[in-house]
Tab-separated table of C-alpha atoms in Angstrom:
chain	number	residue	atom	x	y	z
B	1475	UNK	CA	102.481	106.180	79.156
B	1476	UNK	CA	105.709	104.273	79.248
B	1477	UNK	CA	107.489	103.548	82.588
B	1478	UNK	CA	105.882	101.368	85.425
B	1479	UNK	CA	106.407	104.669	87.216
B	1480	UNK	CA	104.084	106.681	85.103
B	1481	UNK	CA	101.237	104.399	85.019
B	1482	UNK	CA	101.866	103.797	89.020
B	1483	UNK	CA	101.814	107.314	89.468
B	1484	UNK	CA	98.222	107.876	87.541
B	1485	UNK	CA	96.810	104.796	88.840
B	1486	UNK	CA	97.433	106.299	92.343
B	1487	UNK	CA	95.981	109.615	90.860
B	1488	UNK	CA	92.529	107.664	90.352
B	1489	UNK	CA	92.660	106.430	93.391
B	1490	UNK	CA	93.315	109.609	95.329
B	1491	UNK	CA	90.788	111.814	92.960
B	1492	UNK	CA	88.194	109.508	92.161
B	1493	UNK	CA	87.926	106.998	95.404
B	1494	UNK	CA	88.668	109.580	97.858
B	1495	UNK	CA	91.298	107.421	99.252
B	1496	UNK	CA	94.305	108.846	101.023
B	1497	UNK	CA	97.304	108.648	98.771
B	1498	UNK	CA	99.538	107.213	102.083
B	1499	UNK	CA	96.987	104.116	101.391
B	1500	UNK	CA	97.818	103.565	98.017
B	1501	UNK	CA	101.007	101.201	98.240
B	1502	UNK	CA	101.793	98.361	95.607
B	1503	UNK	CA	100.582	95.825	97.952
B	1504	UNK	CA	97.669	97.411	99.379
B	1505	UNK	CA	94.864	95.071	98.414
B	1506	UNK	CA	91.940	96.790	96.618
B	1507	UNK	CA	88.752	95.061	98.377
B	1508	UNK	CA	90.176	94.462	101.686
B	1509	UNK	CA	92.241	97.748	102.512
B	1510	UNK	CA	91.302	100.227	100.359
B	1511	UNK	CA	87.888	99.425	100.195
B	1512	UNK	CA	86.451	99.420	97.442
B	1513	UNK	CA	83.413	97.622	96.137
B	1514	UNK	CA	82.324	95.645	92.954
B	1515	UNK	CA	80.619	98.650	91.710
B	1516	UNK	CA	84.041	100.908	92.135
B	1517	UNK	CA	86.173	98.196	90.237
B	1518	UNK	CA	83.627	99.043	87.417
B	1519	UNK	CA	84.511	102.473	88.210
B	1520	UNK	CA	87.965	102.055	88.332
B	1521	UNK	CA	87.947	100.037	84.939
B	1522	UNK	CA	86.085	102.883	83.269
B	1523	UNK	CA	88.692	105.152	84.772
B	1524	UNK	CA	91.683	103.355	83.360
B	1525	UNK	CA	90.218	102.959	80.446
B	1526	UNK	CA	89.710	106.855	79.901
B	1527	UNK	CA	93.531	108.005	81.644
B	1528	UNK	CA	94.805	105.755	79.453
B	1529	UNK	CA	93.025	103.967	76.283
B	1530	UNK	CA	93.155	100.851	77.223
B	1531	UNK	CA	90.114	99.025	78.313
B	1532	UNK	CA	90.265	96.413	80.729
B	1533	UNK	CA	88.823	92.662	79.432
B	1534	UNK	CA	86.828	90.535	82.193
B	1535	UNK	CA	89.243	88.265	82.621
B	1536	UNK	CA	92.113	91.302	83.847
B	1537	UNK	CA	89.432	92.469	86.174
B	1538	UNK	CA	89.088	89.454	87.534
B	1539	UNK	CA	92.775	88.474	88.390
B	1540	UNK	CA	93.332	92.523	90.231
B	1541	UNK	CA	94.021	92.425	93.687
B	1542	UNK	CA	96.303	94.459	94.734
B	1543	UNK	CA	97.470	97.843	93.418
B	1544	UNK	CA	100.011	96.452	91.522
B	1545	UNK	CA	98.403	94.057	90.056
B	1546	UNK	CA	96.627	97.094	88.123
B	1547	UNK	CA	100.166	98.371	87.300
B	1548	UNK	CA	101.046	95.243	85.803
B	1549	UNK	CA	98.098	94.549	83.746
B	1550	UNK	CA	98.512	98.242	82.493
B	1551	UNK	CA	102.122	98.302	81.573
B	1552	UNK	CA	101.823	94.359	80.116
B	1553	UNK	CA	98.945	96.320	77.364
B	1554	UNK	CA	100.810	99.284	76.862
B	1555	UNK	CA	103.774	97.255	75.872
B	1556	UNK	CA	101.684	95.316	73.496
B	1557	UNK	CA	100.438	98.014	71.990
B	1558	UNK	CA	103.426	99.170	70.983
């Protein structure tokens, strides 16, 4: 996975495919607890998820600080570009 792009693009995947959530919804900004629903269980979901789409597993402390959409596509591309 390289460009912001990408990983936007498969984090809205898992958020279409595994949440059920209407893909309209899923918009950089668009808070995870408070508009698209989700729960404390599904962030473990979600976590899991990532971790499988895209090998990199998610540390308490990155849960923690996701709120929004993008804040997932930042945390993402910040490891990927680490790991490189």
């Amino acid at each position: 996975m390289s460009s912001k792009e990408q990983i936007t693009q498969k984090i809205t995947d898992v958020f279409v495919k595994e949440f059920g959530i209407d893909r309209n919804l899923v918009k950089p900004e668009a808070k995870l607890f408070e508009e698209l629903d989700l729960d404390s269980i599904d962030a473990i979901d979600l976590a899991v998820k990532l971790e499988t789409e895209t090998g990199i597993k998610l540390v308490e402390s990155e849960l923690r600080s996701i709120r929004t959409v993008q804040d997932v596509v930042e945390v993402i591309s910040q490891r990927t570009a680490k790991a490189r």
